[in-house]
Short mmCIF file of C-alpha atoms and ligand atoms in Angstrom, two decimals:
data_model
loop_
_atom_site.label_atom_id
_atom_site.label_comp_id
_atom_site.label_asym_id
_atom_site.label_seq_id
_atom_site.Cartn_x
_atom_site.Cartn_y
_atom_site.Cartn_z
CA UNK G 1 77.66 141.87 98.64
CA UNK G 2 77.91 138.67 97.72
CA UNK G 3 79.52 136.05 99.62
CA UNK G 4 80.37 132.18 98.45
CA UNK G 5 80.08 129.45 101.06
CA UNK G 6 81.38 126.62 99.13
CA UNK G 7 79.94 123.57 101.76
CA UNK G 8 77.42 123.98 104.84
CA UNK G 9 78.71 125.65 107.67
CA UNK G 10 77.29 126.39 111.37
CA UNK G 11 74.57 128.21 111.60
CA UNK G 12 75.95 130.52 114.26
CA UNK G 13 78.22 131.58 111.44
CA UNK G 14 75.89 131.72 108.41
CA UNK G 15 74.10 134.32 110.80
CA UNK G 16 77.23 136.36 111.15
CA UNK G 17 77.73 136.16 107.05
CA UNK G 18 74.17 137.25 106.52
CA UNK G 19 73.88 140.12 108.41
CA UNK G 20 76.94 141.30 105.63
CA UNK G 21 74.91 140.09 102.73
CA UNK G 22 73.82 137.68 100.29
CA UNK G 23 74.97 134.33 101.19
CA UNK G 24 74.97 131.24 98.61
CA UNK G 25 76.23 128.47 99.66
CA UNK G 26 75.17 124.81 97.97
CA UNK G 27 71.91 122.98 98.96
CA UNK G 28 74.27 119.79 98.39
CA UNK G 29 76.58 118.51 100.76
CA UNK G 30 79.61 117.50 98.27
CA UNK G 31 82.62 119.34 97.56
CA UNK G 32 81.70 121.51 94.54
CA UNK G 33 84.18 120.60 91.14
CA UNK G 34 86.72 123.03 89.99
CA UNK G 35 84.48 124.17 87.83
CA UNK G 36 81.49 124.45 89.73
CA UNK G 37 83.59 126.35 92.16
CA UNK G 38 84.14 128.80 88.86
CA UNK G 39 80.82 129.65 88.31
CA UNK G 40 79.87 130.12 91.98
CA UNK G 41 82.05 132.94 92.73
CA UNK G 42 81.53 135.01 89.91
CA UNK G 43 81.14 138.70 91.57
CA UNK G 44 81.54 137.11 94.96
CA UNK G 45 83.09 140.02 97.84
CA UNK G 46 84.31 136.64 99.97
CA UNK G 47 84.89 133.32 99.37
CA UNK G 48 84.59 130.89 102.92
CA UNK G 49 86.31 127.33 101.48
CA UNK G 50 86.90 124.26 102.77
CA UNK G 51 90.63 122.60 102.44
CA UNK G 52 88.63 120.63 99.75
CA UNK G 53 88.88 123.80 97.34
CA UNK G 54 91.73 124.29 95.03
CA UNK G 55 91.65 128.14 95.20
CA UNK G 56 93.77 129.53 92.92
CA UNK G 57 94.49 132.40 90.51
CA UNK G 58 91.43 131.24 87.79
CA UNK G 59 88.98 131.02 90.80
CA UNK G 60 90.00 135.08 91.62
CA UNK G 61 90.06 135.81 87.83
CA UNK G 62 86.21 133.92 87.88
CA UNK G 63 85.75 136.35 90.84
CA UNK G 64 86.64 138.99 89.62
CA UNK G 65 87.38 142.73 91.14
CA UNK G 66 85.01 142.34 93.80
CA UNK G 67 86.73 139.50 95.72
CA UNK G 68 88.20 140.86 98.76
CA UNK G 69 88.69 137.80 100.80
CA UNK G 70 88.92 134.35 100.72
CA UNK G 71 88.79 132.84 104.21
CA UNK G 72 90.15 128.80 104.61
CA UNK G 73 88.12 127.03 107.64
CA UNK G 74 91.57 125.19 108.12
CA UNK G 75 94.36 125.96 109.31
CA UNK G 76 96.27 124.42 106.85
CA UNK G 77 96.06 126.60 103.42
CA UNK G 78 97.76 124.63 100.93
CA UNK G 79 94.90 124.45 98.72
CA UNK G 80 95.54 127.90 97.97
CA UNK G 81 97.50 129.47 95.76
CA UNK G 82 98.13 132.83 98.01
CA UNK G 83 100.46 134.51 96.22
CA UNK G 84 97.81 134.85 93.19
CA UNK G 85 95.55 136.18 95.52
CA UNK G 86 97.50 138.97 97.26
CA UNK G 87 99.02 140.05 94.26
CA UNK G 88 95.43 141.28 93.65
CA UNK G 89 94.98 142.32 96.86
CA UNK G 90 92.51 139.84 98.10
CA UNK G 91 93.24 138.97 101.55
CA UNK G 92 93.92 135.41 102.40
CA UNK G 93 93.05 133.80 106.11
CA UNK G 94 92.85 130.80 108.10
CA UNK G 95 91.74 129.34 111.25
CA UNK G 96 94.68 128.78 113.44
CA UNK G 97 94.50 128.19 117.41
CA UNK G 98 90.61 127.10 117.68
CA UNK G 99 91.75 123.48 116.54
CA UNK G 100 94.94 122.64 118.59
CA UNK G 101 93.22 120.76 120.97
CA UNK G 102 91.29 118.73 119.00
CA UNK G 103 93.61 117.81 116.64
CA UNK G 104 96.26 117.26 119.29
CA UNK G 105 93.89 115.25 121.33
CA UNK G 106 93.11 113.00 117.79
CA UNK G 107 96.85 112.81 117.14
CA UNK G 108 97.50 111.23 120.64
CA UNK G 109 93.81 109.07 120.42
CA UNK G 110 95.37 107.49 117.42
CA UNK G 111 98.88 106.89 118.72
CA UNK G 112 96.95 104.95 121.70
CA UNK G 113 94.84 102.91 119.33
CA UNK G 114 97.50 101.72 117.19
CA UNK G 115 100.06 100.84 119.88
CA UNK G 116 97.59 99.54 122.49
CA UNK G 117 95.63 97.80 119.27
CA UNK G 118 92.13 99.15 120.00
CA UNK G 119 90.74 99.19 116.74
CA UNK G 120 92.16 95.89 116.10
CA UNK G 121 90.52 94.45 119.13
CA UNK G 122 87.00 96.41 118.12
CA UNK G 123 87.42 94.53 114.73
CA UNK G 124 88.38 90.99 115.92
CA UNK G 125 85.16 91.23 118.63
CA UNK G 126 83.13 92.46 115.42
CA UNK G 127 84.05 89.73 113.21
CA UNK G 128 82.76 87.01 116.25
CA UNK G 129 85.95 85.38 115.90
CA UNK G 130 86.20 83.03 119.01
CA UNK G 131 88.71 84.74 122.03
CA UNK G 132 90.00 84.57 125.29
CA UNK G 133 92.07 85.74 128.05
CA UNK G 134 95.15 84.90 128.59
CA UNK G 135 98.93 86.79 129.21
CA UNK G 136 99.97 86.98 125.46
CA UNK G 137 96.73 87.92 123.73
CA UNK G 138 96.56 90.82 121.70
CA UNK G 139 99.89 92.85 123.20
CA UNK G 140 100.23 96.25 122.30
CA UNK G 141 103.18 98.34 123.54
CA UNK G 142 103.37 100.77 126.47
CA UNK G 143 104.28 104.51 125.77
CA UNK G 144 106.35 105.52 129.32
CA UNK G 145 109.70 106.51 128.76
CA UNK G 146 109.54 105.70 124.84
CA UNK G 147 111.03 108.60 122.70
CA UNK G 148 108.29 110.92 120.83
CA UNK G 149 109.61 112.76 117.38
CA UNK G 150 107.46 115.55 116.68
CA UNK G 151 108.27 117.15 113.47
CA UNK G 152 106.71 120.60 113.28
CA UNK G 153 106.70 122.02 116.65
CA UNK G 154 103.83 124.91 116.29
CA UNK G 155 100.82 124.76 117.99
CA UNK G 156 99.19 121.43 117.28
CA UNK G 157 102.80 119.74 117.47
CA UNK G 158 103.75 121.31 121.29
CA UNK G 159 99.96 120.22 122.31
CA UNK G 160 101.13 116.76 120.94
CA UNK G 161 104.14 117.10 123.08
CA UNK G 162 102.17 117.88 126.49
CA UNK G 163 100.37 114.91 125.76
CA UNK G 164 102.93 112.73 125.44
CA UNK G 165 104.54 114.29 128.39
CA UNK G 166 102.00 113.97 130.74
CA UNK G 167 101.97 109.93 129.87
CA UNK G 168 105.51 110.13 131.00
CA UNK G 169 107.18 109.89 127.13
CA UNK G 170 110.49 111.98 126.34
CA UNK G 171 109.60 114.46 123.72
CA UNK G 172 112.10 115.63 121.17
CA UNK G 173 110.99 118.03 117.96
CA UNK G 174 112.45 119.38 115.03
CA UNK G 175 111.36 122.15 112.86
CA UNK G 176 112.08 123.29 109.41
CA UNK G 177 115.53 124.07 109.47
CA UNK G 178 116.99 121.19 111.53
CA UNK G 179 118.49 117.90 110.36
CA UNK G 180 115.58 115.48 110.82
CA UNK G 181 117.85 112.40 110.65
CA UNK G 182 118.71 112.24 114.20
CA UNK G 183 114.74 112.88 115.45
CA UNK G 184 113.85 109.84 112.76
CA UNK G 185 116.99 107.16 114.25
CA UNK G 186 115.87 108.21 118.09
CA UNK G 187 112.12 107.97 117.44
CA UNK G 188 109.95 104.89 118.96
CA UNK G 189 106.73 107.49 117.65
CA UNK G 190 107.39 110.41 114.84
CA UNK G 191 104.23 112.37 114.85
CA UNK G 192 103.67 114.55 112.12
CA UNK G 193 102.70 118.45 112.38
CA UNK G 194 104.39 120.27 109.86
CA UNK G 195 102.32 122.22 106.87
CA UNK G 196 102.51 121.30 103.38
CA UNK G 197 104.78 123.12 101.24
CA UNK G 198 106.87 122.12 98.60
CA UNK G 199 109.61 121.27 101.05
CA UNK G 200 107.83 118.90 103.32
CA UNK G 201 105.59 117.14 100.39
CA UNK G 202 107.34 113.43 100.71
CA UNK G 203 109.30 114.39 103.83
CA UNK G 204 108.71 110.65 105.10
CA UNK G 205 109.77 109.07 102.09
CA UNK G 206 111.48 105.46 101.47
CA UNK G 207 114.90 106.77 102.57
CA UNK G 208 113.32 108.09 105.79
CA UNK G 209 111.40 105.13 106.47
CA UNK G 210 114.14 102.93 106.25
CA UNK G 211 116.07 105.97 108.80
CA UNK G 212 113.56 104.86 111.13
CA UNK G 213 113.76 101.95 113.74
CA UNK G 214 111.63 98.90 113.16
CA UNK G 215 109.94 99.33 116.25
CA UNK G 216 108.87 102.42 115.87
CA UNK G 217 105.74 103.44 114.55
CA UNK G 218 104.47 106.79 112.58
CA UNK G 219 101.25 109.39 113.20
CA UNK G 220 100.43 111.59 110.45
CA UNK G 221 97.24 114.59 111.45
CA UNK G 222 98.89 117.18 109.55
CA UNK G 223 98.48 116.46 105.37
CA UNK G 224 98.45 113.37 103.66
CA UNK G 225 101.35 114.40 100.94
CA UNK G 226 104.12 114.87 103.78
CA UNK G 227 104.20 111.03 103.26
CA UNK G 228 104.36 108.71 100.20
CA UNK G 229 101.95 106.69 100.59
CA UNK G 230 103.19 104.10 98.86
CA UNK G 231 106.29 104.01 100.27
CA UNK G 232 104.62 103.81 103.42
CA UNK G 233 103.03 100.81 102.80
CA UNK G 234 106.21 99.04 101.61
CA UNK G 235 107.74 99.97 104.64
CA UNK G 236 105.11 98.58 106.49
CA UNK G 237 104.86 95.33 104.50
CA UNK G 238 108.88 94.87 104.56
CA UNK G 239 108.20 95.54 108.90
CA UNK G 240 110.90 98.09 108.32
CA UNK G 241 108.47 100.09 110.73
CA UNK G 242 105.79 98.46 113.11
CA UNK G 243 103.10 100.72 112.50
CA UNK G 244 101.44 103.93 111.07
CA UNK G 245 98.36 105.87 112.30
CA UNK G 246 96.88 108.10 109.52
CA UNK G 247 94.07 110.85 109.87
CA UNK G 248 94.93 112.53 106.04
CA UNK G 249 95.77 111.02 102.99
CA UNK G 250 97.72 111.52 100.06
CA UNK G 251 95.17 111.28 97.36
CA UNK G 252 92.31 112.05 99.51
CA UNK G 253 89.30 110.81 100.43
CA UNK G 254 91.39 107.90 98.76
CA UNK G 255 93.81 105.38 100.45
CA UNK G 256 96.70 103.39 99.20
CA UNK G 257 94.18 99.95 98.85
CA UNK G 258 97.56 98.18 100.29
CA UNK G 259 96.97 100.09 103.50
CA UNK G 260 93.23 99.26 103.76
CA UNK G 261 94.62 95.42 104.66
CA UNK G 262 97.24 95.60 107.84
CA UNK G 263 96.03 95.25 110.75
CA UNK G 264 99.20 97.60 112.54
CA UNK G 265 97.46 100.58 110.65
CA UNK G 266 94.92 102.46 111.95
CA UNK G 267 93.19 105.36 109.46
CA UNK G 268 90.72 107.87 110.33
CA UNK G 269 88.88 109.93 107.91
CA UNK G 270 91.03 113.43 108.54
CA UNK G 271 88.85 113.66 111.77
CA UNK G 272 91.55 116.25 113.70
CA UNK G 273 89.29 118.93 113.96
CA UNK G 274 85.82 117.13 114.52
CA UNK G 275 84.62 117.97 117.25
CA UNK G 276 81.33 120.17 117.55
CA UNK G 277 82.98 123.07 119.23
CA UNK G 278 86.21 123.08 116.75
CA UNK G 279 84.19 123.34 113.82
CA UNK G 280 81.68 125.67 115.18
CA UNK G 281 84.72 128.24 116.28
CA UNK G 282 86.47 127.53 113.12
CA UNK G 283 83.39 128.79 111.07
CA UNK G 284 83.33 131.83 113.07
CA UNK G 285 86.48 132.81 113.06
CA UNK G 286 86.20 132.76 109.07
CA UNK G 287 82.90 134.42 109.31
CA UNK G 288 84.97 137.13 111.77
CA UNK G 289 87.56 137.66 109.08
CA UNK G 290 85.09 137.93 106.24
CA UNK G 291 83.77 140.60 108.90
CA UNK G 292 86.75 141.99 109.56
CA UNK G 293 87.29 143.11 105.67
CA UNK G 294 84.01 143.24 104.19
CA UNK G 295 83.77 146.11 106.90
CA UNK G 296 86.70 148.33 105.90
CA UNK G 297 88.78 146.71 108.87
CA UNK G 298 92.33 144.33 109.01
CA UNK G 299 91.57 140.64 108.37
CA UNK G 300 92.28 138.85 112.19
CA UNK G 301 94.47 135.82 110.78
CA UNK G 302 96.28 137.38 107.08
CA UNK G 303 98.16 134.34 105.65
CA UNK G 304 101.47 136.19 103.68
CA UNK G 305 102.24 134.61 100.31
C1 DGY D 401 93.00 121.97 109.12
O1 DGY D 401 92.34 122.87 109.65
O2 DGY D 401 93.94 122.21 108.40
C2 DGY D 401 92.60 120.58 109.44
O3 DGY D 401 93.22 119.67 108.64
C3 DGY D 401 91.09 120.47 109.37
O4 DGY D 401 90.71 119.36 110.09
#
């Protein structure tokens, strides 16, 4: 059986993968093109893809009838089309739970460098700009009793939440069928954890921006399409909000130049689930599933189309 890795995974999971069959995955580390990706899978039994990897009904047609699975290491899986894949009965998973902490933990890291301006500071001390002490230097903002907006409360969003909690903010969250008006007025962070899905692409948009107070600033770890971008940075520049923290990106790996120049932003390059230990048990829970179907058995985490 053949089975497509389309970027280098642990090894601990390669192993797993082998022992089902012949693995190819590139000698490369780059993101392989669409059509690349075409060739690749011809005859394939799995697919394991990266949220890199638009994988939609002409990569199961390059397939063909022996794809059985195509396993996201994400949690997030709208790079695929699923619906073109279980109409053909190809099984479609991700890798929810494994990455909650992490990504929680990166949320919250960047809501504390933005609003206590540590990567600010790192870059004044870099650029050996004379500084010193004193009682108005560099003030950031404190986070006790401020008002936290999460919008998506699943997993990564309620870890958010304990976080915040336990550094004594008031947590408030709204999910996919509430009004998000009230969360975005009472707000002094809105943190964002929802999927992507053609409801929430541009969910922080102009009109919400300017819903939001001027004080408050905005987190985004879930996908960089939830906000316009460039919206986002005319928000920033017109100080109708004080601050954004970004870990994903709308056109990614690219960011909105304008953004690349204020010093109340802080980016990260989609980092939420870097950790050693995340990535290692989200390759092996994809290798699992792959497992899992290759060997006759349920997949462990089935996406639905
Ligand atoms: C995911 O799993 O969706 C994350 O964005 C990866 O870091």
């Amino acid at each position: 059986m053949r089975i497509v890795v389309t970027r280098r995974i642990p090894e601990a999971a390669l192993v797993e993968l082998r022992a089902l069959g012949e693995v190819w995955m590139p000698e490369e580390d780059r993101a392989l093109d669409p059509d690349e990706l075409r060739k690749t899978v011809a005859g394939a039994a799995a697919i394991v893809c990266m949220l890199h990897d638009r994988i939609d009904a002409s990569v199961a047609e390059a397939a063909g009838p022996s794809l059985r699975i195509v396993a996201n290491v994400a949690v997030g899986y709208d790079n695929i089309d699923v619906p073109a894949l279980t109409s053909r009965d190809v099984f479609v998973t991700n890798t929810p739970g494994v990455l909650t902490d992490a990504t929680a933990d990166l949320a919250f890291g960047l809501l504390l460098a933005l609003t206590r301006r540590i990567a600010e500071g790192d870059r004044l001390l870099r650029s050996r700009e004379p500084w010193s002490f004193h009682l108005g230097f560099m003030l950031g903002t404190g986070l006790q009793a401020k008002t936290l907006g999460i919008i998506g409360p699943g997993q990564i969003g309620r870890a958010m939440g304990k976080r915040a909690e336990a550094f004594g903010m008031h947590v408030v969250y709204s999910g996919r069928s509430e009004p998000k008006e009230d969360l975005l007025r009472r707000a002094d962070v809105v943190s964002l954890h929802c999927p992507l899905t053609p409801e929430t692409h541009h969910l922080i948009d102009a009109e919400a921006l300017k819903v939001m107070k001027p004080t408050a600033v905005l987190i985004n770890t879930t996908r960089g399409p939830v906000v316009d971008e460039a919206a986002l940075a005319d928000a920033l520049l017109g100080r109708e909000i004080a601050g954004a923290a970004l870990d994903v990106f709308e056109r990614e790996p690219e960011v909105e130049p304008r953004l690349l120049e204020l010093d109340n932003v802080v980016l990260t390059p989609h980092l939420g689930s870097a950790t050693v230990e995340t990535r290692t048990q989200m390759a092996l829970l994809a290798a699992e599933n792959v497992t899992a179907v290759l060997t006759g058995k349920e997949a462990i985490n089935p996406v639905r189309g």
